[in-house]
């Protein structure tokens, strides 16, 4: 990670926003001999919608045939096995069921099935009640049938983001955190650079991007700013779309509930979205949600009493046996809903070489790797020369996790590095070595939440009650900052108010 | 004591000169001398402590000390007050080889951060601090030759009592124990479990975590504090943080009565003019990065917020003291039957769980109010484990092992089909005391056991059952001098004045005791004397109930 920016660098491509889209685009472009930077205003990657969503790899029957959503969903789903294995992140093809509770629901399910066929979704089946019970014995007895899509799956959204970010940085992308874009100017020559040092290749303008970390210069900008993609676009005079925030609240359960369902359980969709789902997570928990409420506030990730109640009530309709005693956390994420109804991906009509990747709501997570491919094509068409790097390494350095290892493997590893034998987070069985590694990796963790997302320390049933002081200590030591300057998730998220008397 | 010191201590045991504390968790290989030769994290000098556990446990060709499992007599999991007392007692009874496995770098458990006084009043007749109380038992354990494995995490227990653990120095450790005592303690209930709506900023701590920051690390978690829940740790922290210069604005309690001990309400809140708001809860948390305030509201009988009573309280910290949950993930994996009311193992009077030879004590069984009671219970468990190992206990044809399966009928297991075992059916909440079920009820061959059934007004009673052998032994005087009865510990469901706790056996009230006041925050104890046990002998069940005088 770059600590400071050198003014004589001209980036071929500057990507704004290090969510799942920005990071996957960055990784895709890191295959080529171009200079790429990735800017993020938050202190970590995956801080927006990428950290709080359902984590579903959709099969692809939801989107309108012919839409970008449909096409990139199906392609993203195809790519996910390879991406997950290259990035060493868990991905499970669990399959999904859309439950029908009434004859009307059955009709809707048939429409979904037809749509899926048009979109190229493989292997779908319409199941009757007994087939559903056989697959998922804990779903409601009221279920009269379901649409089954074997290709659907689950993935951890922030791991997909973090994995892509690491891979991008390993392959030469410069990542700038706490780097907020304030203004974009179009100029004939880069700021602060003598004219003769800048060899103009063509007539086209160049971007000066003013940020909280200085002025960056780039030939292309890719706007992956999520909820704020409209604000970024308007900095270049592109006011062709707007993004509105739609909040979704979730409830997460202890792993003890994780075995309740085997696949992703949807209800028949309504106008507001896919409804409340019940799904296992790749880590073995049970997740239910989300609500869909247009909040008008892009910062409002608060949960509400009504929202959480709604999630619980609706989820119980699908799976009546969910036990609220095993709730371990609740959270809300904000979807970036585009004014156009479809993903907005392409060069801005208002500004050449400025590429919008905006309005990436569901199935954006699934589509992320396909969106990255698509953006590459957009850049090629716009004239960017992309020569493959000989030394591109698609494989992210594997993450060794105590909880995934067999005894023999573990014994060997502890011999090599004894810190793998010291458990810091008892609930999720995270060793000290994993925490140190999460800090030292490329695009490494700087905050308690960063550690949590990378290692799961603090994500278990005690929610960091026991391990927070210990993780705090390791962060303090590794980052060389005082114990009481460690933060939860960035500026002003201080943990401690100073020394005791 | 700061973490630095803890690291230092760990280093002391190993005696690795020159190893800088700061690098204790550095990545990268440690010098050869750190490995295998030393028993880092192993402490104790007793006969059983060879200090070479890893070497003794054999090598698998690759130099990994994996196979075979090392044989021990009694393995105790957890070196808190329960584990320490159980281990000491087992040694006193003559068991040779007693090992305690502890995940922290020093023994003592949560007592080490409880620097206030109030421990030991019942057992020693003096007021000790937590660390002082712990030290007494640590010293006894060391002197009696209990082997400590510190900084060691148990990751699995099997039905046949093989323990898998891990630490920095030995790697994977396998112990085959003749008896196991579970003493893992409990954890705090979190914000997530309460589902408090609002934002998720920094500054929300459980009271115990805050206590660790203040008392062990020496840092203040915040300056303007609201505490939700009047559990004892929250009350203690209200005083502690006030003394450290923070402003504790109030303690909110959902219930109409406080959760902690009366003495703590007086000494920690009243004495410092900290308001206690009963029937009041936090309904929303505010602040994007750090807590900026909370909205509180009064609640009705059903705990729903009453409209119009909402009030914004500015603060930078929310402490939660909303209950403790026994940590039984290991027990459940082993297949031990868990009581859904206590969230702890179902136990008999010897503190034996549903798996033969595995005993449990302390907060892993049920959350206690006083450490003194934990110690007593642990001594009982330690003694029983010793008798089991030494063959002093007549082995009953133990059918209880399978009782979880029988119990599941009509309960949780029937509702769900995920193959989870080891859960009891939900106790039906019938008002009719005689029909109320106990986790021990319906066990095949109950003839040899008397089930303890919770009647009206009683939340739970420990033990869940009493073996016929134990009753006969005491009644016939065929027992040791100190075994002059069986103690039952219980919690009531709600605060009541002028109440009477009665024991009903075969339709007849065999015992009754008057209480001026009972409260869920304070445990009640009844000792079943020899005379009483005579009346209980041969009966299927004994009902414990709360009656109005």
Coordinates of N, CA, C and O in Angstrom, one line a residue, chain A residues 128-275:
Chain A
X128 N -42.2 -30.0 -6.4 CA -43.5 -30.0 -5.7 C -43.2 -30.0 -4.2 O -42.0 -30.1 -3.8
X129 N -44.3 -30.0 -3.4 CA -44.1 -29.8 -2.0 C -43.2 -30.9 -1.4 O -42.3 -30.6 -0.6
X130 N -43.4 -32.2 -1.8 CA -42.6 -33.2 -1.2 C -41.1 -33.2 -1.6 O -40.2 -33.5 -0.8
X131 N -40.9 -32.8 -2.8 CA -39.5 -32.6 -3.3 C -38.8 -31.5 -2.5 O -37.6 -31.6 -2.1
X132 N -39.6 -30.5 -2.2 CA -39.0 -29.4 -1.4 C -38.6 -29.9 0.0 O -37.5 -29.6 0.5
X133 N -39.6 -30.6 0.6 CA -39.3 -31.1 2.0 C -38.1 -32.0 2.0 O -37.4 -32.1 3.0
X134 N -38.0 -32.8 0.9 CA -36.8 -33.7 0.9 C -35.5 -32.9 0.9 O -34.6 -33.3 1.6
X135 N -35.5 -31.9 0.1 CA -34.3 -31.1 0.0 C -34.1 -30.2 1.3 O -32.9 -30.1 1.7
X136 N -35.1 -29.7 1.8 CA -35.0 -28.7 2.9 C -36.1 -29.1 3.9 O -37.2 -28.5 4.0
X137 N -35.8 -30.0 4.8 CA -36.8 -30.5 5.8 C -37.3 -29.4 6.7 O -38.4 -29.6 7.3
X138 N -36.6 -28.3 6.9 CA -37.0 -27.4 7.9 C -37.8 -26.2 7.3 O -38.2 -25.3 8.0
X139 N -38.1 -26.2 6.0 CA -38.9 -25.1 5.4 C -40.4 -25.4 5.8 O -40.8 -26.5 6.2
X140 N -41.1 -24.3 5.7 CA -42.5 -24.3 6.1 C -43.3 -25.4 5.5 O -43.2 -25.7 4.3
X141 N -44.2 -26.0 6.2 CA -45.1 -27.0 5.7 C -46.1 -26.4 4.7 O -46.8 -27.1 4.0
X142 N -46.3 -25.1 4.8 CA -47.2 -24.4 3.9 C -46.7 -24.3 2.5 O -47.4 -23.9 1.6
X143 N -45.4 -24.7 2.3 CA -44.8 -24.6 1.0 C -45.5 -25.6 0.0 O -45.6 -26.8 0.3
X144 N -46.0 -25.1 -1.1 CA -46.6 -26.0 -2.1 C -45.7 -26.3 -3.2 O -46.0 -27.2 -4.0
X145 N -44.6 -25.6 -3.4 CA -43.7 -25.9 -4.5 C -42.6 -24.9 -4.4 O -42.6 -24.0 -3.6
X146 N -41.6 -25.1 -5.3 CA -40.5 -24.1 -5.3 C -39.8 -24.2 -6.6 O -39.8 -25.2 -7.3
X147 N -39.1 -23.1 -7.0 CA -38.2 -23.1 -8.1 C -36.8 -23.4 -7.6 O -36.3 -22.7 -6.7
X148 N -36.2 -24.5 -8.1 CA -34.9 -24.9 -7.6 C -33.9 -24.5 -8.7 O -34.1 -24.8 -9.9
X149 N -32.8 -23.8 -8.2 CA -31.7 -23.5 -9.2 C -30.4 -24.0 -8.6 O -29.9 -23.5 -7.6
X150 N -29.9 -25.1 -9.1 CA -28.7 -25.7 -8.5 C -27.5 -24.9 -8.6 O -26.5 -25.0 -7.8
X151 N -27.4 -23.9 -9.5 CA -26.2 -23.1 -9.7 C -26.0 -22.0 -8.8 O -25.0 -21.4 -8.7
X152 N -27.1 -21.7 -8.0 CA -26.9 -20.6 -7.0 C -26.0 -21.0 -5.9 O -25.7 -22.2 -5.7
X153 N -25.4 -20.0 -5.2 CA -24.5 -20.3 -4.2 C -24.3 -19.2 -3.2 O -25.0 -18.2 -3.2
X154 N -23.3 -19.4 -2.3 CA -23.0 -18.4 -1.3 C -21.5 -18.1 -1.3 O -20.7 -19.0 -1.6
X155 N -21.2 -16.9 -1.0 CA -19.8 -16.4 -0.9 C -19.8 -15.4 0.1 O -20.8 -14.8 0.5
X156 N -18.6 -15.1 0.7 CA -18.5 -14.0 1.7 C -18.1 -12.8 0.9 O -17.1 -12.7 0.3
X157 N -19.0 -11.8 0.9 CA -18.8 -10.6 0.1 C -17.6 -9.8 0.4 O -16.9 -9.3 -0.5
X158 N -17.2 -9.6 1.7 CA -16.0 -8.9 1.9 C -14.8 -9.7 1.7 O -13.7 -9.1 1.3
X159 N -14.9 -11.0 1.8 CA -13.7 -11.8 1.5 C -13.4 -11.7 0.0 O -12.2 -11.7 -0.4
X160 N -14.5 -11.7 -0.8 CA -14.3 -11.6 -2.3 C -13.6 -10.3 -2.6 O -12.7 -10.2 -3.4
X161 N -14.0 -9.2 -1.9 CA -13.4 -7.9 -2.1 C -12.0 -7.8 -1.6 O -11.1 -7.4 -2.4
X162 N -11.8 -8.3 -0.4 CA -10.4 -8.3 0.2 C -9.5 -9.1 -0.7 O -8.3 -8.7 -1.0
X163 N -9.9 -10.3 -1.1 CA -9.1 -11.2 -1.9 C -8.7 -10.5 -3.2 O -7.5 -10.5 -3.6
X164 N -9.7 -9.9 -3.9 CA -9.4 -9.2 -5.1 C -8.4 -8.0 -4.9 O -7.5 -7.8 -5.7
X165 N -8.6 -7.3 -3.8 CA -7.7 -6.2 -3.5 C -6.3 -6.6 -3.3 O -5.4 -6.1 -3.9
X166 N -6.1 -7.7 -2.5 CA -4.8 -8.2 -2.3 C -4.1 -8.6 -3.6 O -3.0 -8.3 -3.9
X167 N -4.9 -9.4 -4.4 CA -4.4 -9.9 -5.7 C -4.0 -8.7 -6.6 O -2.9 -8.7 -7.2
X168 N -4.8 -7.7 -6.6 CA -4.5 -6.5 -7.4 C -3.2 -5.8 -6.9 O -2.4 -5.5 -7.7
X169 N -3.1 -5.6 -5.6 CA -1.9 -5.0 -5.1 C -0.7 -5.8 -5.4 O 0.4 -5.3 -5.8
X170 N -0.8 -7.1 -5.2 CA 0.3 -8.0 -5.5 C 0.8 -7.9 -6.9 O 1.9 -8.1 -7.2
X171 N -0.2 -7.6 -7.8 CA 0.2 -7.5 -9.2 C 0.4 -6.0 -9.6 O 0.3 -5.7 -10.8
X172 N 0.6 -5.2 -8.7 CA 1.2 -3.9 -9.0 C 0.2 -2.7 -8.9 O 0.6 -1.5 -9.2
X173 N -1.1 -2.9 -8.6 CA -2.0 -1.8 -8.4 C -1.6 -1.0 -7.1 O -1.3 -1.6 -6.1
X174 N -1.6 0.3 -7.2 CA -1.4 1.1 -6.0 C -2.7 1.4 -5.4 O -3.6 2.0 -6.0
X175 N -2.8 1.0 -4.1 CA -4.1 1.2 -3.3 C -3.9 2.4 -2.4 O -2.9 2.5 -1.7
X176 N -4.8 3.4 -2.5 CA -4.7 4.5 -1.6 C -6.0 4.5 -0.7 O -7.1 4.7 -1.2
X177 N -5.8 4.4 0.6 CA -6.9 4.4 1.5 C -7.0 5.8 2.1 O -6.1 6.6 2.1
X178 N -8.2 6.0 2.7 CA -8.5 7.4 3.3 C -8.1 8.4 2.3 O -7.6 9.5 2.6
X179 N -8.5 8.2 1.1 CA -8.2 9.0 -0.1 C -9.5 9.4 -0.7 O -10.0 8.7 -1.6
X180 N -10.1 10.5 -0.3 CA -11.4 10.9 -0.8 C -11.3 11.8 -2.0 O -10.6 12.8 -1.9
X181 N -12.0 11.5 -3.0 CA -12.0 12.4 -4.2 C -12.9 13.6 -4.0 O -14.0 13.5 -3.6
X182 N -12.2 14.8 -4.2 CA -12.9 16.0 -3.9 C -13.4 16.7 -5.2 O -14.4 17.4 -5.3
X183 N -12.5 16.6 -6.2 CA -12.8 17.2 -7.5 C -12.1 16.5 -8.6 O -11.0 15.9 -8.4
X184 N -12.6 16.6 -9.8 CA -12.0 16.1 -11.0 C -11.9 17.2 -12.0 O -12.9 17.8 -12.4
X185 N -10.7 17.4 -12.5 CA -10.5 18.5 -13.5 C -9.9 17.8 -14.7 O -9.1 16.9 -14.7
X186 N -10.3 18.4 -15.9 CA -9.8 17.9 -17.1 C -8.7 19.0 -17.6 O -9.0 20.2 -17.6
X187 N -7.6 18.5 -17.9 CA -6.5 19.4 -18.3 C -5.7 18.8 -19.4 O -5.8 17.7 -19.7
X188 N -4.9 19.7 -20.0 CA -4.1 19.3 -21.1 C -2.8 18.6 -20.5 O -2.2 17.8 -21.2
X189 N -2.4 19.1 -19.3 CA -1.1 18.5 -18.8 C -1.4 18.2 -17.3 O -2.1 18.9 -16.6
X190 N -0.7 17.3 -16.8 CA -0.8 16.9 -15.4 C -0.4 18.0 -14.5 O 0.6 18.8 -14.8
X191 N -1.0 18.1 -13.3 CA -0.7 19.1 -12.4 C 0.7 18.9 -11.9 O 1.2 17.8 -11.7
X192 N 1.4 20.0 -11.7 CA 2.7 20.0 -11.1 C 3.8 19.3 -11.9 O 4.8 18.9 -11.4
X193 N 3.6 19.0 -13.2 CA 4.5 18.3 -13.9 C 4.9 19.1 -15.1 O 4.1 19.6 -15.9
X194 N 6.3 19.3 -15.3 CA 6.7 20.1 -16.5 C 6.2 19.5 -17.8 O 6.1 18.2 -17.9
X195 N 5.8 20.3 -18.7 CA 5.2 19.9 -19.9 C 6.1 18.8 -20.6 O 5.6 17.8 -21.2
X196 N 7.4 19.0 -20.5 CA 8.3 18.1 -21.3 C 8.4 16.7 -20.7 O 8.8 15.7 -21.3
X197 N 8.0 16.6 -19.4 CA 8.0 15.3 -18.8 C 6.8 14.5 -19.1 O 6.7 13.3 -18.8
X198 N 5.8 15.1 -19.7 CA 4.6 14.5 -20.0 C 4.5 14.3 -21.5 O 4.3 15.2 -22.3
X199 N 4.7 13.1 -22.0 CA 4.6 12.9 -23.4 C 3.2 12.7 -23.9 O 2.6 11.6 -23.6
X200 N 2.6 13.7 -24.5 CA 1.2 13.5 -24.9 C 1.2 12.5 -26.0 O 1.9 12.6 -27.0
X201 N 0.3 11.5 -25.8 CA 0.2 10.4 -26.8 C -0.8 10.7 -27.8 O -0.8 10.3 -29.0
X202 N -1.8 11.4 -27.4 CA -2.9 11.8 -28.3 C -3.5 13.1 -27.9 O -3.0 13.8 -26.9
X203 N -4.5 13.5 -28.5 CA -5.1 14.8 -28.3 C -6.0 14.8 -27.0 O -6.3 15.9 -26.5
X204 N -6.3 13.6 -26.5 CA -7.3 13.6 -25.5 C -6.9 14.2 -24.2 O -5.7 14.2 -23.9
X205 N -7.8 14.6 -23.4 CA -7.5 15.3 -22.1 C -7.0 14.3 -21.1 O -7.0 13.1 -21.3
X206 N -6.5 14.8 -20.0 CA -6.1 14.0 -18.9 C -6.8 14.5 -17.7 O -7.2 15.6 -17.6
X207 N -6.9 13.6 -16.7 CA -7.7 13.9 -15.5 C -6.8 14.3 -14.4 O -5.8 13.6 -14.1
X208 N -7.1 15.4 -13.7 CA -6.4 15.7 -12.5 C -7.5 15.4 -11.4 O -8.5 16.1 -11.4
X209 N -7.1 14.5 -10.5 CA -8.1 14.1 -9.5 C -7.6 14.7 -8.1 O -6.6 14.3 -7.6
X210 N -8.4 15.6 -7.6 CA -8.0 16.2 -6.3 C -8.6 15.4 -5.2 O -9.8 15.1 -5.2
X211 N -7.7 14.9 -4.3 CA -8.2 14.0 -3.2 C -7.7 14.6 -1.9 O -6.9 15.5 -1.9
X212 N -8.1 13.9 -0.9 CA -7.6 14.3 0.5 C -6.2 13.9 0.7 O -5.5 14.2 1.6
X213 N -5.6 13.1 -0.3 CA -4.2 12.7 -0.2 C -3.4 13.4 -1.3 O -2.3 12.9 -1.6
X214 N -3.9 14.4 -1.9 CA -3.1 15.1 -3.0 C -3.8 14.9 -4.3 O -4.9 14.4 -4.5
X215 N -3.1 15.5 -5.4 CA -3.7 15.4 -6.7 C -3.1 14.3 -7.5 O -1.9 14.1 -7.5
X216 N -4.0 13.5 -8.1 CA -3.6 12.3 -8.9 C -3.8 12.7 -10.3 O -4.8 13.4 -10.7
X217 N -3.0 12.1 -11.2 CA -3.2 12.3 -12.6 C -3.5 11.0 -13.3 O -2.7 10.0 -13.0
X218 N -4.5 10.9 -14.1 CA -4.8 9.7 -14.8 C -5.4 9.9 -16.2 O -6.0 10.9 -16.4
X219 N -5.2 8.9 -17.0 CA -5.7 9.0 -18.4 C -7.2 8.6 -18.4 O -8.0 9.1 -19.2
X220 N -7.4 7.6 -17.6 CA -8.8 7.0 -17.5 C -9.3 7.0 -16.1 O -8.5 6.8 -15.2
X221 N -10.6 7.3 -15.9 CA -11.1 7.1 -14.6 C -12.2 6.0 -14.7 O -13.0 6.1 -15.6
X222 N -12.2 5.2 -13.7 CA -13.4 4.2 -13.6 C -14.1 4.5 -12.3 O -13.5 4.5 -11.2
X223 N -15.3 4.9 -12.4 CA -16.1 5.3 -11.3 C -16.9 4.1 -10.7 O -17.9 3.7 -11.2
X224 N -16.3 3.6 -9.6 CA -16.9 2.5 -8.9 C -17.3 2.9 -7.5 O -17.1 2.2 -6.5
X225 N -17.8 4.1 -7.4 CA -18.0 4.7 -6.1 C -19.3 4.4 -5.4 O -19.8 5.0 -4.5
X226 N -20.0 3.3 -5.9 CA -21.1 2.8 -5.2 C -22.2 3.8 -5.0 O -22.7 4.3 -6.0
X227 N -22.6 4.0 -3.8 CA -23.7 4.9 -3.5 C -23.4 6.3 -4.0 O -24.3 7.1 -4.2
X228 N -22.1 6.6 -4.1 CA -21.8 8.0 -4.4 C -21.3 8.1 -5.9 O -20.7 9.2 -6.3
X229 N -21.6 7.1 -6.7 CA -21.2 7.2 -8.1 C -21.8 8.3 -8.8 O -21.2 8.9 -9.7
X230 N -23.0 8.7 -8.4 CA -23.6 9.9 -9.1 C -22.9 11.2 -8.7 O -22.7 12.0 -9.6
X231 N -22.4 11.3 -7.5 CA -21.7 12.5 -7.1 C -20.4 12.6 -7.9 O -19.9 13.7 -8.4
X232 N -19.7 11.5 -8.0 CA -18.4 11.4 -8.7 C -18.6 11.8 -10.2 O -17.9 12.6 -10.8
X233 N -19.7 11.2 -10.8 CA -19.9 11.4 -12.2 C -20.2 12.9 -12.4 O -19.7 13.5 -13.4
X234 N -20.9 13.5 -11.5 CA -21.3 14.9 -11.7 C -20.1 15.8 -11.6 O -20.1 16.9 -12.1
X235 N -19.0 15.3 -11.0 CA -17.8 16.1 -11.0 C -17.2 16.4 -12.4 O -16.4 17.2 -12.6
X236 N -17.6 15.5 -13.3 CA -17.2 15.6 -14.7 C -18.3 16.2 -15.6 O -18.1 16.2 -16.8
X237 N -19.4 16.6 -14.9 CA -20.5 17.2 -15.7 C -21.5 16.1 -16.2 O -22.4 16.4 -17.0
X238 N -21.3 14.9 -15.7 CA -22.2 13.8 -16.1 C -23.3 13.7 -15.1 O -23.1 13.2 -14.0
X239 N -24.5 14.2 -15.4 CA -25.6 14.1 -14.5 C -26.7 13.2 -15.1 O -27.9 13.4 -14.8
X240 N -26.3 12.2 -15.8 CA -27.2 11.4 -16.5 C -28.0 10.4 -15.7 O -28.9 9.7 -16.1
X241 N -27.5 10.2 -14.4 CA -28.2 9.2 -13.6 C -28.1 9.7 -12.1 O -27.3 10.5 -11.8
X242 N -28.9 9.0 -11.3 CA -28.8 9.3 -9.9 C -28.9 7.9 -9.2 O -29.4 6.9 -9.7
X243 N -28.3 7.9 -8.0 CA -28.3 6.7 -7.2 C -29.1 6.9 -5.9 O -28.8 7.9 -5.2
X244 N -30.1 6.1 -5.6 CA -30.8 6.3 -4.4 C -30.5 5.1 -3.4 O -30.4 4.0 -3.9
X245 N -30.4 5.4 -2.1 CA -30.1 4.4 -1.2 C -31.3 3.6 -0.7 O -32.4 4.1 -0.4
X246 N -31.2 2.3 -0.8 CA -32.3 1.4 -0.3 C -31.7 0.5 0.8 O -30.8 -0.3 0.6
X247 N -32.2 0.7 2.0 CA -31.6 0.0 3.2 C -32.2 -1.4 3.3 O -33.3 -1.7 3.0
X248 N -31.3 -2.3 3.7 CA -31.7 -3.7 4.0 C -31.1 -4.1 5.3 O -29.9 -4.1 5.6
X249 N -32.0 -4.6 6.2 CA -31.6 -5.0 7.5 C -31.5 -6.5 7.6 O -32.3 -7.2 7.0
X250 N -30.5 -7.0 8.3 CA -30.2 -8.4 8.4 C -30.1 -8.9 9.9 O -29.7 -8.1 10.7
X251 N -30.3 -10.1 10.1 CA -30.0 -10.7 11.4 C -29.1 -12.0 11.2 O -29.4 -12.8 10.3
X252 N -28.1 -12.0 12.0 CA -27.1 -13.2 11.9 C -27.2 -14.1 13.1 O -27.3 -13.6 14.2
X253 N -27.2 -15.3 12.9 CA -27.4 -16.3 14.0 C -26.1 -17.1 14.2 O -25.3 -17.3 13.3
X254 N -26.0 -17.6 15.4 CA -24.9 -18.5 15.8 C -24.8 -19.7 14.8 O -25.8 -20.1 14.2
X255 N -23.6 -20.3 14.8 CA -23.4 -21.4 13.9 C -24.3 -22.6 14.3 O -24.5 -23.5 13.5
X256 N -24.8 -22.6 15.5 CA -25.7 -23.7 16.0 C -26.9 -23.7 15.1 O -27.5 -24.8 14.9
X257 N -27.3 -22.6 14.5 CA -28.5 -22.5 13.7 C -28.1 -22.8 12.2 O -29.0 -22.8 11.3
X258 N -26.8 -22.8 11.9 CA -26.3 -22.8 10.5 C -26.8 -24.0 9.7 O -26.9 -24.0 8.5
X259 N -27.1 -25.1 10.4 CA -27.5 -26.3 9.7 C -29.0 -26.4 9.4 O -29.5 -27.4 8.8
X260 N -29.7 -25.3 9.7 CA -31.2 -25.3 9.6 C -31.6 -25.5 8.1 O -32.6 -26.1 7.8
X261 N -30.8 -24.8 7.2 CA -31.1 -24.9 5.8 C -29.8 -25.3 5.1 O -28.7 -24.9 5.5
X262 N -29.9 -25.9 3.9 CA -28.8 -26.3 3.2 C -28.5 -25.4 2.0 O -27.4 -25.3 1.5
X263 N -29.6 -24.7 1.6 CA -29.4 -23.8 0.4 C -30.1 -22.4 0.7 O -30.6 -22.2 1.8
X264 N -30.0 -21.6 -0.3 CA -30.5 -20.2 -0.2 C -32.1 -20.3 -0.3 O -32.5 -20.8 -1.4
X265 N -32.8 -19.9 0.7 CA -34.3 -20.0 0.6 C -34.9 -18.6 0.4 O -34.8 -17.7 1.3
X266 N -35.4 -18.4 -0.8 CA -36.1 -17.1 -1.1 C -37.6 -17.3 -1.0 O -38.1 -18.5 -1.0
X267 N -38.3 -16.2 -0.9 CA -39.7 -16.2 -1.0 C -40.0 -15.7 -2.4 O -39.1 -15.1 -3.0
X268 N -41.2 -15.9 -2.9 CA -41.6 -15.4 -4.2 C -41.4 -13.8 -4.2 O -41.9 -13.2 -3.3
X269 N -40.7 -13.3 -5.2 CA -40.4 -11.9 -5.2 C -41.6 -11.0 -5.3 O -42.6 -11.3 -5.9
X270 N -41.4 -9.8 -4.8 CA -42.4 -8.7 -5.0 C -41.8 -7.6 -5.7 O -40.6 -7.6 -6.1
X271 N -42.6 -6.5 -5.8 CA -42.1 -5.3 -6.6 C -40.8 -4.7 -5.9 O -39.9 -4.2 -6.6
X272 N -40.7 -4.9 -4.6 CA -39.6 -4.2 -3.9 C -38.3 -5.0 -3.9 O -37.3 -4.6 -3.4
X273 N -38.4 -6.2 -4.4 CA -37.1 -7.0 -4.4 C -37.4 -8.5 -4.2 O -38.6 -8.9 -4.3
X274 N -36.4 -9.2 -3.8 CA -36.5 -10.6 -3.7 C -37.0 -11.1 -2.3 O -37.1 -12.3 -2.1
X275 N -37.4 -10.1 -1.5 CA -38.0 -10.5 -0.2 C -37.0 -11.0 0.8 O -35.7 -10.8 0.6

